[in-house]
Amino acid sequence: MPATQHEIAKHLGISRGTLYRVLSNSPLVNAATRERVLNEVKRLNYAPNAIARGLKMRCTHTVGVVGPAALKLSNIDKLNALHFAARERGYTMVLGYSDGSADEDARCIRELQSRMVDGFIAFGRGLPLSTPHYQALIDSGKHLVTLYPLPGLEVDCVFVHTREAYRNLTTHLIKLGHRDIALLIDASASQYTLNREEGFRETMTEAGLKPREDWIVRVTPDGISTPGDERREKSLWKISSYQYGFWGTSLLLARRERPTAIVCYSDEFAIGALRAADVAGIEVPRELSIVGYDDQEPARFAHVPLTTMRQPDKELGEKAIDLLLDRIEGKLPSGPVTIPLAAKLVVRESCGPPLSRA
Amino acid sequence: MPATQHEIAKHLGISRGTLYRVLSNSPLVNAATRERVLNEVKRLNYAPNAIARGLKMRCTHTVGVVGPAALKLSNIDKLNALHFAARERGYTMVLGYSDGSADEDARCIRELQSRMVDGFIAFGRGLPLSTPHYQALIDSGKHLVTLYPLPGLEVDCVFVHTREAYRNLTTHLIKLGHRDIALLIDASASQYTLNREEGFRETMTEAGLKPREDWIVRVTPDGISTPGDERREKSLWKISSYQYGFWGTSLLLARRERPTAIVCYSDEFAIGALRAADVAGIEVPRELSIVGYDDQEPARFAHVPLTTMRQPDKELGEKAIDLLLDRIEGKLPSGPVTIPLAAKLVVRESCGPPLSRA
DNA sequence: ATGAAAGCGCTAACAC
DNA sequence: GTGTTAGCGCTTTCAT
C-alpha cells in the first residue's frame, strides 16, 4: 500500500495543495517547504496513483493495442516497436488480445475503453467484419490508427505495402526466369492475404503469365480450400504456420505438374516449404525456388537461407505512435493520414534460375 | 466518451443508487424500473469505467507481469499461457517491460503498482540483483509469484526445473555413448544460465566424466567470455540468440580438439549451431550431436529436426495464475508454495552415437 | 423500493 | 505562499 498525498501532507503538517505544488514543480512554494517535502517523498518512495490521476485528468497516458489473439513471432517485432515508441513519448502501451473476429475485436475495444486508454492502435487480423466496430470508435470521437488499410474506413493508417512487396517478390522470380510460379497462402479473407494475392496476380499478368488457379494454394486447418471457402476463420491462429507451409508444399509437390518456384505467405510458411522439399528429395534452389516474407531470424539461419522481404517494423511502430499521439495532443490538421511503408527485398540463397526442362 | 451511471440515471429520472442496484443484480428493485434501466444500458452500450471502479474498490482485477525487455519467441508461449489463464479467471494481464536489470525491474514494479495491479508475476531474467526489489514488494504486503526460484527469497514460485532438464539432456547424450560433450551458454549470471550449467556439470561428474572447462563456452556480445566475466549484462537481449549459437559453435568447431556433442542454451542457440556445423561441413548427427531447449516450432522444422526439451508452458501459466489469484482471494494458508514442473525430452534427429575415433 | 451522501487519490480553481 | 474545496465515476452505507 503505497503512500498517498493525503498521508504525506498530514504527516508533514501541510496541506495537500502545497504538497501538490511541489510535486508539479510549481514555483509558488517556499524553498524550505519544498525541501522537506521532497525528502519525505523520496523517503517513502512515493509513486503517484496513475488510476486516480487518470480518473481526474480524463487522460491516462496509455495507448491501447487491439492485438493478436496470441503472440507470435510474426507480430512481436511490431509490438516491440510500438511499445518502445510509446515509451519514448511517455506513454504506456496496453495490449488487448483479440482473435480478429468481429466479436472479439468489439470485446477488446470495450475492455480498453473501460481502462480509459487515450487512443487505439488496430493491429488485429484485418478482417473486414470488424470495420463497423472501428467506425463506431471513430464516431465516438476516439483516436485510432490502423496498421493496415481497411476499405471503407476513413482513418489514420500506417501500413507496410504488402501488395507492392508481393509484386517485388514475384518480379524477382520472374527476372530469374521463372514462369511456373505457385502462391501459397492461407484461406482467410484478411487484408494481409488479399493484398498478397493481388500483388502476385497483377505481376504475373503484367508479365504475360497467366497465374494457374490450381497453383494458388490456400491452406486451411482442414486441408487445402476450394475458392470461396472460408471455414474455420476463428481458429486459424491456433494452427502452426510452419505446418501450413509444409502441408501445402507437400501437396503441391506431389502433383504431376510442378511449379519451379513458390511464393509463400510468410517465412514460417517458407520454412515449412523448405522442409517439405527436403523430405520430397527436391533440392532448393536448384530444382525449386522459395521466397518468404518477414525476414524473421529463423529465415536467416535456415539450412538454405531464405530470400524474403524485410518489413520496416521499427519505423512502422514509430510512425503509428507518432501519428496517434500527435492526434491526441491536437497537433494535426483534420482529415485522415495514410502512410505506406515499403518492405525491402533481402536476397539470400533460396532462389535460383529454374531448372530447364527436359 | 462512454455513458456514465450519472448520465443514465439522470436521463431516466432515477437515482444513481437504484441504477447501481440494477447493475449489481440486487433484488431490491422494482421490476419495471429494472426493465427500463436494462434497456437504456443496452441502448447506450454502457460499459463500467474500470478505472473508477478500481479506485473505489482498491482492486482492479488485473495482474501485472514484470516481463522481458522485448518479446521473444522463447517467452511468448509463457506469456500467452499467463494471459489465457488470467482471462479464464476474470482477470486482465498487464505486461510490464523490464530488461531484467535491477533498475528496470524497480521501475517496472513501480509502474505496475501505480496502476494498482492486484498482484505480480515475476517473469524477468532472474538476475539476483533484483531480489531486494521483490523483497520490498513482498514486505509491503503485495502478492507475488516468481517463475524461477530466486535464492534468498521466501516467495510463491512456479518454475520449470531447468537443472533437472539439463541433467536429462546430458544423460541422453551420455547414454548414446558421448563422452566429449560441450556446453554452449550465455555469460549472464541469471538463474536460467546457472541452472543449466549446474545440471550439466552434475551429470557429467556423476557419470565419471570431468567437464572440460574450455568446452563450456559462454557467449557474450563481445565474443566468448573468460570465467567470471559478466560484461554487457544489460544489452544481452538485443543480440540474436541464433547468432550466439552460430558464433559459439563456429569457434568451438575451429579448435583442434572437438567435442562430439553440444548441449545448447536454447533452440535458438541450437539452430545457430546447426548452421555453423553445416557451414563447417560437419554432418549432424553423424559427426556432431546437438541438443536444444524449448521445443520451439523452428526446432521441429529445422533441416535436422532438433532433439530438445519441451517446457510445460500452459501448465506453468495456469499454476502461476492460480497460485497468485488464490493468494489474492485469501484462499491459501500462509507460507510460501513452490511448484517445480518438469520439462519433457523430445527426441528427434539431431543426436546419434559419437563417431568412433580413428 | 428508492434517494442522498461520503469517499477512493488526484488535480485545479479559488480564497486568504 | 498556503489552505480549502469540488469533482472525476464508481460503490456502499444510511435514511426515508
PDB file of N, CA, C and O in Angstrom, chain B residues 208-273:
ATOM      1  N   GLY B 208      31.208 -39.850 -14.188  1.00  0.00           N
ATOM      2  CA  GLY B 208      32.652 -40.048 -14.181  1.00  0.00           C
ATOM      3  C   GLY B 208      33.363 -39.295 -15.293  1.00  0.00           C
ATOM      4  O   GLY B 208      34.502 -39.595 -15.636  1.00  0.00           O
ATOM      5  N   LEU B 209      32.659 -38.298 -15.866  1.00  0.00           N
ATOM      6  CA  LEU B 209      33.281 -37.504 -16.929  1.00  0.00           C
ATOM      7  C   LEU B 209      33.574 -36.118 -16.372  1.00  0.00           C
ATOM      8  O   LEU B 209      32.680 -35.440 -15.887  1.00  0.00           O
ATOM      9  N   LYS B 210      34.792 -35.728 -16.460  1.00  0.00           N
ATOM     10  CA  LYS B 210      35.135 -34.407 -15.962  1.00  0.00           C
ATOM     11  C   LYS B 210      34.836 -33.387 -17.065  1.00  0.00           C
ATOM     12  O   LYS B 210      35.417 -33.471 -18.148  1.00  0.00           O
ATOM     13  N   PRO B 211      33.921 -32.441 -16.816  1.00  0.00           N
ATOM     14  CA  PRO B 211      33.638 -31.464 -17.878  1.00  0.00           C
ATOM     15  C   PRO B 211      34.883 -30.634 -18.186  1.00  0.00           C
ATOM     16  O   PRO B 211      35.542 -30.163 -17.264  1.00  0.00           O
ATOM     17  N   ARG B 212      35.192 -30.512 -19.456  1.00  0.00           N
ATOM     18  CA  ARG B 212      36.354 -29.694 -19.838  1.00  0.00           C
ATOM     19  C   ARG B 212      35.977 -28.229 -19.830  1.00  0.00           C
ATOM     20  O   ARG B 212      35.044 -27.814 -20.528  1.00  0.00           O
ATOM     21  N   GLU B 213      36.724 -27.444 -19.065  1.00  0.00           N
ATOM     22  CA  GLU B 213      36.368 -26.037 -18.904  1.00  0.00           C
ATOM     23  C   GLU B 213      36.395 -25.276 -20.231  1.00  0.00           C
ATOM     24  O   GLU B 213      35.616 -24.356 -20.441  1.00  0.00           O
ATOM     25  N   ASP B 214      37.302 -25.693 -21.118  1.00  0.00           N
ATOM     26  CA  ASP B 214      37.373 -24.961 -22.393  1.00  0.00           C
ATOM     27  C   ASP B 214      36.264 -25.381 -23.344  1.00  0.00           C
ATOM     28  O   ASP B 214      36.130 -24.843 -24.431  1.00  0.00           O
ATOM     29  N   TRP B 215      35.455 -26.338 -22.937  1.00  0.00           N
ATOM     30  CA  TRP B 215      34.289 -26.710 -23.730  1.00  0.00           C
ATOM     31  C   TRP B 215      32.989 -26.190 -23.113  1.00  0.00           C
ATOM     32  O   TRP B 215      31.896 -26.511 -23.563  1.00  0.00           O
ATOM     33  N   ILE B 216      33.158 -25.448 -22.031  1.00  0.00           N
ATOM     34  CA  ILE B 216      31.984 -24.743 -21.501  1.00  0.00           C
ATOM     35  C   ILE B 216      32.077 -23.322 -22.045  1.00  0.00           C
ATOM     36  O   ILE B 216      32.821 -22.483 -21.544  1.00  0.00           O
ATOM     37  N   VAL B 217      31.372 -23.110 -23.110  1.00  0.00           N
ATOM     38  CA  VAL B 217      31.529 -21.876 -23.869  1.00  0.00           C
ATOM     39  C   VAL B 217      30.452 -20.876 -23.466  1.00  0.00           C
ATOM     40  O   VAL B 217      29.255 -21.170 -23.551  1.00  0.00           O
ATOM     41  N   ARG B 218      30.889 -19.717 -23.003  1.00  0.00           N
ATOM     42  CA  ARG B 218      29.943 -18.667 -22.612  1.00  0.00           C
ATOM     43  C   ARG B 218      30.005 -17.541 -23.624  1.00  0.00           C
ATOM     44  O   ARG B 218      31.016 -16.850 -23.717  1.00  0.00           O
ATOM     45  N   VAL B 219      28.953 -17.340 -24.336  1.00  0.00           N
ATOM     46  CA  VAL B 219      28.965 -16.322 -25.374  1.00  0.00           C
ATOM     47  C   VAL B 219      28.492 -14.988 -24.815  1.00  0.00           C
ATOM     48  O   VAL B 219      27.558 -14.929 -24.024  1.00  0.00           O
ATOM     49  N   THR B 220      29.170 -13.944 -25.215  1.00  0.00           N
ATOM     50  CA  THR B 220      28.761 -12.585 -24.854  1.00  0.00           C
ATOM     51  C   THR B 220      28.690 -11.787 -26.155  1.00  0.00           C
ATOM     52  O   THR B 220      29.158 -12.249 -27.191  1.00  0.00           O
ATOM     53  N   PRO B 221      28.130 -10.581 -26.071  1.00  0.00           N
ATOM     54  CA  PRO B 221      28.083  -9.765 -27.286  1.00  0.00           C
ATOM     55  C   PRO B 221      29.474  -9.473 -27.837  1.00  0.00           C
ATOM     56  O   PRO B 221      29.634  -9.143 -29.001  1.00  0.00           O
ATOM     57  N   ASP B 222      30.485  -9.638 -26.994  1.00  0.00           N
ATOM     58  CA  ASP B 222      31.837  -9.316 -27.433  1.00  0.00           C
ATOM     59  C   ASP B 222      32.628 -10.521 -27.909  1.00  0.00           C
ATOM     60  O   ASP B 222      33.758 -10.406 -28.333  1.00  0.00           O
ATOM     61  N   GLY B 223      32.040 -11.683 -27.766  1.00  0.00           N
ATOM     62  CA  GLY B 223      32.781 -12.870 -28.158  1.00  0.00           C
ATOM     63  C   GLY B 223      32.547 -13.951 -27.129  1.00  0.00           C
ATOM     64  O   GLY B 223      31.451 -14.121 -26.620  1.00  0.00           O
ATOM     65  N   ILE B 224      33.575 -14.670 -26.801  1.00  0.00           N
ATOM     66  CA  ILE B 224      33.447 -15.725 -25.807  1.00  0.00           C
ATOM     67  C   ILE B 224      34.126 -15.249 -24.542  1.00  0.00           C
ATOM     68  O   ILE B 224      35.227 -14.725 -24.574  1.00  0.00           O
ATOM     69  N   SER B 225      33.448 -15.415 -23.414  1.00  0.00           N
ATOM     70  CA  SER B 225      33.982 -14.817 -22.203  1.00  0.00           C
ATOM     71  C   SER B 225      34.875 -15.777 -21.438  1.00  0.00           C
ATOM     72  O   SER B 225      34.755 -16.990 -21.542  1.00  0.00           O
ATOM     73  N   THR B 226      35.756 -15.201 -20.673  1.00  0.00           N
ATOM     74  CA  THR B 226      36.547 -15.963 -19.734  1.00  0.00           C
ATOM     75  C   THR B 226      35.729 -16.088 -18.451  1.00  0.00           C
ATOM     76  O   THR B 226      34.815 -15.295 -18.237  1.00  0.00           O
ATOM     77  N   PRO B 227      36.055 -17.049 -17.624  1.00  0.00           N
ATOM     78  CA  PRO B 227      35.251 -17.260 -16.416  1.00  0.00           C
ATOM     79  C   PRO B 227      35.131 -15.993 -15.570  1.00  0.00           C
ATOM     80  O   PRO B 227      36.099 -15.261 -15.411  1.00  0.00           O
ATOM     81  N   GLY B 228      33.934 -15.743 -15.046  1.00  0.00           N
ATOM     82  CA  GLY B 228      33.734 -14.607 -14.164  1.00  0.00           C
ATOM     83  C   GLY B 228      33.403 -13.320 -14.890  1.00  0.00           C
ATOM     84  O   GLY B 228      33.000 -12.330 -14.296  1.00  0.00           O
ATOM     85  N   ASP B 229      33.543 -13.339 -16.165  1.00  0.00           N
ATOM     86  CA  ASP B 229      33.291 -12.147 -16.963  1.00  0.00           C
ATOM     87  C   ASP B 229      31.791 -11.923 -17.141  1.00  0.00           C
ATOM     88  O   ASP B 229      31.076 -12.796 -17.580  1.00  0.00           O
ATOM     89  N   GLU B 230      31.336 -10.751 -16.758  1.00  0.00           N
ATOM     90  CA  GLU B 230      29.908 -10.506 -16.922  1.00  0.00           C
ATOM     91  C   GLU B 230      29.636  -9.191 -17.630  1.00  0.00           C
ATOM     92  O   GLU B 230      28.712  -8.454 -17.307  1.00  0.00           O
ATOM     93  N   ARG B 231      30.443  -8.896 -18.596  1.00  0.00           N
ATOM     94  CA  ARG B 231      30.286  -7.660 -19.352  1.00  0.00           C
ATOM     95  C   ARG B 231      28.950  -7.583 -20.065  1.00  0.00           C
ATOM     96  O   ARG B 231      28.397  -8.592 -20.470  1.00  0.00           O
ATOM     97  N   ARG B 232      28.456  -6.383 -20.219  1.00  0.00           N
ATOM     98  CA  ARG B 232      27.298  -6.127 -21.070  1.00  0.00           C
ATOM     99  C   ARG B 232      26.032  -6.877 -20.668  1.00  0.00           C
ATOM    100  O   ARG B 232      25.195  -7.164 -21.502  1.00  0.00           O
ATOM    101  N   GLU B 233      25.936  -7.185 -19.403  1.00  0.00           N
ATOM    102  CA  GLU B 233      24.703  -7.771 -18.886  1.00  0.00           C
ATOM    103  C   GLU B 233      23.461  -7.200 -19.566  1.00  0.00           C
ATOM    104  O   GLU B 233      22.602  -7.905 -20.026  1.00  0.00           O
ATOM    105  N   LYS B 234      23.419  -5.881 -19.595  1.00  0.00           N
ATOM    106  CA  LYS B 234      22.167  -5.215 -19.924  1.00  0.00           C
ATOM    107  C   LYS B 234      21.742  -5.338 -21.379  1.00  0.00           C
ATOM    108  O   LYS B 234      20.574  -5.355 -21.690  1.00  0.00           O
ATOM    109  N   SER B 235      22.695  -5.415 -22.255  1.00  0.00           N
ATOM    110  CA  SER B 235      22.291  -5.381 -23.655  1.00  0.00           C
ATOM    111  C   SER B 235      22.130  -6.780 -24.239  1.00  0.00           C
ATOM    112  O   SER B 235      21.849  -6.938 -25.406  1.00  0.00           O
ATOM    113  N   LEU B 236      22.286  -7.768 -23.394  1.00  0.00           N
ATOM    114  CA  LEU B 236      22.226  -9.146 -23.876  1.00  0.00           C
ATOM    115  C   LEU B 236      21.035  -9.437 -24.766  1.00  0.00           C
ATOM    116  O   LEU B 236      21.151 -10.079 -25.795  1.00  0.00           O
ATOM    117  N   TRP B 237      19.874  -8.969 -24.346  1.00  0.00           N
ATOM    118  CA  TRP B 237      18.655  -9.353 -25.062  1.00  0.00           C
ATOM    119  C   TRP B 237      18.608  -8.802 -26.466  1.00  0.00           C
ATOM    120  O   TRP B 237      17.829  -9.253 -27.284  1.00  0.00           O
ATOM    121  N   LYS B 238      19.468  -7.831 -26.737  1.00  0.00           N
ATOM    122  CA  LYS B 238      19.423  -7.220 -28.064  1.00  0.00           C
ATOM    123  C   LYS B 238      20.079  -8.089 -29.127  1.00  0.00           C
ATOM    124  O   LYS B 238      19.874  -7.915 -30.309  1.00  0.00           O
ATOM    125  N   ILE B 239      20.939  -8.971 -28.677  1.00  0.00           N
ATOM    126  CA  ILE B 239      21.703  -9.762 -29.618  1.00  0.00           C
ATOM    127  C   ILE B 239      20.933 -11.031 -29.968  1.00  0.00           C
ATOM    128  O   ILE B 239      20.269 -11.621 -29.136  1.00  0.00           O
ATOM    129  N   SER B 240      21.058 -11.432 -31.183  1.00  0.00           N
ATOM    130  CA  SER B 240      20.348 -12.610 -31.648  1.00  0.00           C
ATOM    131  C   SER B 240      20.905 -13.883 -31.020  1.00  0.00           C
ATOM    132  O   SER B 240      22.105 -14.133 -31.043  1.00  0.00           O
ATOM    133  N   SER B 241      20.006 -14.672 -30.465  1.00  0.00           N
ATOM    134  CA  SER B 241      20.431 -15.938 -29.884  1.00  0.00           C
ATOM    135  C   SER B 241      20.926 -16.897 -30.955  1.00  0.00           C
ATOM    136  O   SER B 241      21.803 -17.720 -30.709  1.00  0.00           O
ATOM    137  N   TYR B 242      20.365 -16.809 -32.147  1.00  0.00           N
ATOM    138  CA  TYR B 242      20.819 -17.645 -33.250  1.00  0.00           C
ATOM    139  C   TYR B 242      22.281 -17.323 -33.540  1.00  0.00           C
ATOM    140  O   TYR B 242      23.110 -18.195 -33.748  1.00  0.00           O
ATOM    141  N   GLN B 243      22.559 -16.010 -33.552  1.00  0.00           N
ATOM    142  CA  GLN B 243      23.911 -15.560 -33.828  1.00  0.00           C
ATOM    143  C   GLN B 243      24.873 -16.095 -32.770  1.00  0.00           C
ATOM    144  O   GLN B 243      25.972 -16.548 -33.096  1.00  0.00           O
ATOM    145  N   TYR B 244      24.425 -16.028 -31.524  1.00  0.00           N
ATOM    146  CA  TYR B 244      25.219 -16.584 -30.428  1.00  0.00           C
ATOM    147  C   TYR B 244      25.575 -18.044 -30.699  1.00  0.00           C
ATOM    148  O   TYR B 244      26.722 -18.464 -30.556  1.00  0.00           O
ATOM    149  N   GLY B 245      24.551 -18.791 -31.040  1.00  0.00           N
ATOM    150  CA  GLY B 245      24.751 -20.219 -31.254  1.00  0.00           C
ATOM    151  C   GLY B 245      25.692 -20.476 -32.414  1.00  0.00           C
ATOM    152  O   GLY B 245      26.575 -21.339 -32.349  1.00  0.00           O
ATOM    153  N   PHE B 246      25.510 -19.700 -33.458  1.00  0.00           N
ATOM    154  CA  PHE B 246      26.339 -19.854 -34.655  1.00  0.00           C
ATOM    155  C   PHE B 246      27.794 -19.544 -34.336  1.00  0.00           C
ATOM    156  O   PHE B 246      28.714 -20.307 -34.636  1.00  0.00           O
ATOM    157  N   TRP B 247      27.959 -18.445 -33.685  1.00  0.00           N
ATOM    158  CA  TRP B 247      29.264 -17.926 -33.336  1.00  0.00           C
ATOM    159  C   TRP B 247      30.018 -18.880 -32.407  1.00  0.00           C
ATOM    160  O   TRP B 247      31.151 -19.306 -32.683  1.00  0.00           O
ATOM    161  N   GLY B 248      29.363 -19.213 -31.301  1.00  0.00           N
ATOM    162  CA  GLY B 248      29.989 -20.090 -30.315  1.00  0.00           C
ATOM    163  C   GLY B 248      30.383 -21.424 -30.931  1.00  0.00           C
ATOM    164  O   GLY B 248      31.493 -21.937 -30.699  1.00  0.00           O
ATOM    165  N   THR B 249      29.497 -21.966 -31.729  1.00  0.00           N
ATOM    166  CA  THR B 249      29.768 -23.268 -32.336  1.00  0.00           C
ATOM    167  C   THR B 249      30.893 -23.171 -33.354  1.00  0.00           C
ATOM    168  O   THR B 249      31.763 -24.049 -33.424  1.00  0.00           O
ATOM    169  N   SER B 250      30.888 -22.098 -34.133  1.00  0.00           N
ATOM    170  CA  SER B 250      31.951 -21.934 -35.129  1.00  0.00           C
ATOM    171  C   SER B 250      33.313 -21.930 -34.456  1.00  0.00           C
ATOM    172  O   SER B 250      34.253 -22.597 -34.911  1.00  0.00           O
ATOM    173  N   LEU B 251      33.410 -21.202 -33.360  1.00  0.00           N
ATOM    174  CA  LEU B 251      34.680 -21.131 -32.652  1.00  0.00           C
ATOM    175  C   LEU B 251      35.070 -22.488 -32.087  1.00  0.00           C
ATOM    176  O   LEU B 251      36.219 -22.906 -32.148  1.00  0.00           O
ATOM    177  N   LEU B 252      34.073 -23.163 -31.546  1.00  0.00           N
ATOM    178  CA  LEU B 252      34.314 -24.470 -30.941  1.00  0.00           C
ATOM    179  C   LEU B 252      34.794 -25.476 -31.996  1.00  0.00           C
ATOM    180  O   LEU B 252      35.738 -26.240 -31.771  1.00  0.00           O
ATOM    181  N   LEU B 253      34.158 -25.422 -33.153  1.00  0.00           N
ATOM    182  CA  LEU B 253      34.481 -26.396 -34.201  1.00  0.00           C
ATOM    183  C   LEU B 253      35.814 -26.092 -34.881  1.00  0.00           C
ATOM    184  O   LEU B 253      36.392 -26.951 -35.543  1.00  0.00           O
ATOM    185  N   ALA B 254      36.275 -24.863 -34.717  1.00  0.00           N
ATOM    186  CA  ALA B 254      37.545 -24.492 -35.345  1.00  0.00           C
ATOM    187  C   ALA B 254      38.737 -24.977 -34.521  1.00  0.00           C
ATOM    188  O   ALA B 254      39.879 -24.917 -34.970  1.00  0.00           O
ATOM    189  N   ARG B 255      38.461 -25.468 -33.308  1.00  0.00           N
ATOM    190  CA  ARG B 255      39.570 -25.897 -32.457  1.00  0.00           C
ATOM    191  C   ARG B 255      40.146 -27.235 -32.916  1.00  0.00           C
ATOM    192  O   ARG B 255      39.514 -27.967 -33.672  1.00  0.00           O
ATOM    193  N   ARG B 256      41.310 -27.510 -32.385  1.00  0.00           N
ATOM    194  CA  ARG B 256      41.974 -28.736 -32.772  1.00  0.00           C
ATOM    195  C   ARG B 256      41.229 -29.946 -32.213  1.00  0.00           C
ATOM    196  O   ARG B 256      40.958 -30.904 -32.906  1.00  0.00           O
ATOM    197  N   GLU B 257      40.859 -29.845 -30.919  1.00  0.00           N
ATOM    198  CA  GLU B 257      40.095 -30.933 -30.315  1.00  0.00           C
ATOM    199  C   GLU B 257      38.630 -30.542 -30.261  1.00  0.00           C
ATOM    200  O   GLU B 257      38.278 -29.504 -29.691  1.00  0.00           O
ATOM    201  N   ARG B 258      37.813 -31.389 -30.842  1.00  0.00           N
ATOM    202  CA  ARG B 258      36.395 -31.040 -30.917  1.00  0.00           C
ATOM    203  C   ARG B 258      35.545 -31.997 -30.094  1.00  0.00           C
ATOM    204  O   ARG B 258      35.843 -33.190 -30.030  1.00  0.00           O
ATOM    205  N   PRO B 259      34.452 -31.475 -29.516  1.00  0.00           N
ATOM    206  CA  PRO B 259      33.507 -32.361 -28.833  1.00  0.00           C
ATOM    207  C   PRO B 259      32.711 -33.152 -29.859  1.00  0.00           C
ATOM    208  O   PRO B 259      32.678 -32.803 -31.037  1.00  0.00           O
ATOM    209  N   THR B 260      32.076 -34.222 -29.400  1.00  0.00           N
ATOM    210  CA  THR B 260      31.220 -34.996 -30.307  1.00  0.00           C
ATOM    211  C   THR B 260      29.758 -34.599 -30.126  1.00  0.00           C
ATOM    212  O   THR B 260      28.892 -35.042 -30.870  1.00  0.00           O
ATOM    213  N   ALA B 261      29.501 -33.771 -29.110  1.00  0.00           N
ATOM    214  CA  ALA B 261      28.123 -33.337 -28.873  1.00  0.00           C
ATOM    215  C   ALA B 261      28.123 -31.974 -28.200  1.00  0.00           C
ATOM    216  O   ALA B 261      29.058 -31.629 -27.469  1.00  0.00           O
ATOM    217  N   ILE B 262      27.068 -31.190 -28.470  1.00  0.00           N
ATOM    218  CA  ILE B 262      26.943 -29.869 -27.841  1.00  0.00           C
ATOM    219  C   ILE B 262      25.568 -29.738 -27.199  1.00  0.00           C
ATOM    220  O   ILE B 262      24.539 -29.983 -27.846  1.00  0.00           O
ATOM    221  N   VAL B 263      25.574 -29.369 -25.928  1.00  0.00           N
ATOM    222  CA  VAL B 263      24.328 -29.043 -25.232  1.00  0.00           C
ATOM    223  C   VAL B 263      24.146 -27.529 -25.319  1.00  0.00           C
ATOM    224  O   VAL B 263      25.017 -26.778 -24.873  1.00  0.00           O
ATOM    225  N   CYS B 264      23.036 -27.092 -25.916  1.00  0.00           N
ATOM    226  CA  CYS B 264      22.861 -25.661 -26.145  1.00  0.00           C
ATOM    227  C   CYS B 264      21.929 -25.007 -25.129  1.00  0.00           C
ATOM    228  O   CYS B 264      21.084 -25.664 -24.516  1.00  0.00           O
ATOM    229  N   TYR B 265      22.076 -23.714 -25.008  1.00  0.00           N
ATOM    230  CA  TYR B 265      21.266 -22.933 -24.081  1.00  0.00           C
ATOM    231  C   TYR B 265      19.795 -22.949 -24.473  1.00  0.00           C
ATOM    232  O   TYR B 265      18.920 -22.888 -23.627  1.00  0.00           O
ATOM    233  N   SER B 266      19.516 -22.998 -25.755  1.00  0.00           N
ATOM    234  CA  SER B 266      18.133 -22.901 -26.227  1.00  0.00           C
ATOM    235  C   SER B 266      18.043 -23.448 -27.639  1.00  0.00           C
ATOM    236  O   SER B 266      19.064 -23.759 -28.263  1.00  0.00           O
ATOM    237  N   ASP B 267      16.853 -23.538 -28.157  1.00  0.00           N
ATOM    238  CA  ASP B 267      16.678 -23.966 -29.543  1.00  0.00           C
ATOM    239  C   ASP B 267      17.292 -22.952 -30.499  1.00  0.00           C
ATOM    240  O   ASP B 267      17.855 -23.322 -31.530  1.00  0.00           O
ATOM    241  N   GLU B 268      17.188 -21.679 -30.138  1.00  0.00           N
ATOM    242  CA  GLU B 268      17.802 -20.658 -30.994  1.00  0.00           C
ATOM    243  C   GLU B 268      19.306 -20.895 -31.095  1.00  0.00           C
ATOM    244  O   GLU B 268      19.868 -20.886 -32.194  1.00  0.00           O
ATOM    245  N   PHE B 269      19.932 -21.102 -29.956  1.00  0.00           N
ATOM    246  CA  PHE B 269      21.360 -21.426 -29.959  1.00  0.00           C
ATOM    247  C   PHE B 269      21.610 -22.660 -30.835  1.00  0.00           C
ATOM    248  O   PHE B 269      22.540 -22.694 -31.636  1.00  0.00           O
ATOM    249  N   ALA B 270      20.754 -23.657 -30.668  1.00  0.00           N
ATOM    250  CA  ALA B 270      20.964 -24.934 -31.359  1.00  0.00           C
ATOM    251  C   ALA B 270      20.808 -24.782 -32.871  1.00  0.00           C
ATOM    252  O   ALA B 270      21.543 -25.398 -33.641  1.00  0.00           O
ATOM    253  N   ILE B 271      19.875 -23.951 -33.288  1.00  0.00           N
ATOM    254  CA  ILE B 271      19.698 -23.761 -34.727  1.00  0.00           C
ATOM    255  C   ILE B 271      20.892 -23.000 -35.297  1.00  0.00           C
ATOM    256  O   ILE B 271      21.383 -23.315 -36.390  1.00  0.00           O
ATOM    257  N   GLY B 272      21.375 -22.045 -34.536  1.00  0.00           N
ATOM    258  CA  GLY B 272      22.609 -21.372 -34.935  1.00  0.00           C
ATOM    259  C   GLY B 272      23.758 -22.365 -35.017  1.00  0.00           C
ATOM    260  O   GLY B 272      24.588 -22.311 -35.934  1.00  0.00           O
ATOM    261  N   ALA B 273      23.774 -23.301 -34.064  1.00  0.00           N
ATOM    262  CA  ALA B 273      24.828 -24.320 -34.038  1.00  0.00           C
ATOM    263  C   ALA B 273      24.731 -25.230 -35.258  1.00  0.00           C
ATOM    264  O   ALA B 273      25.735 -25.574 -35.886  1.00  0.00           O
TER     265      ALA B 273
END
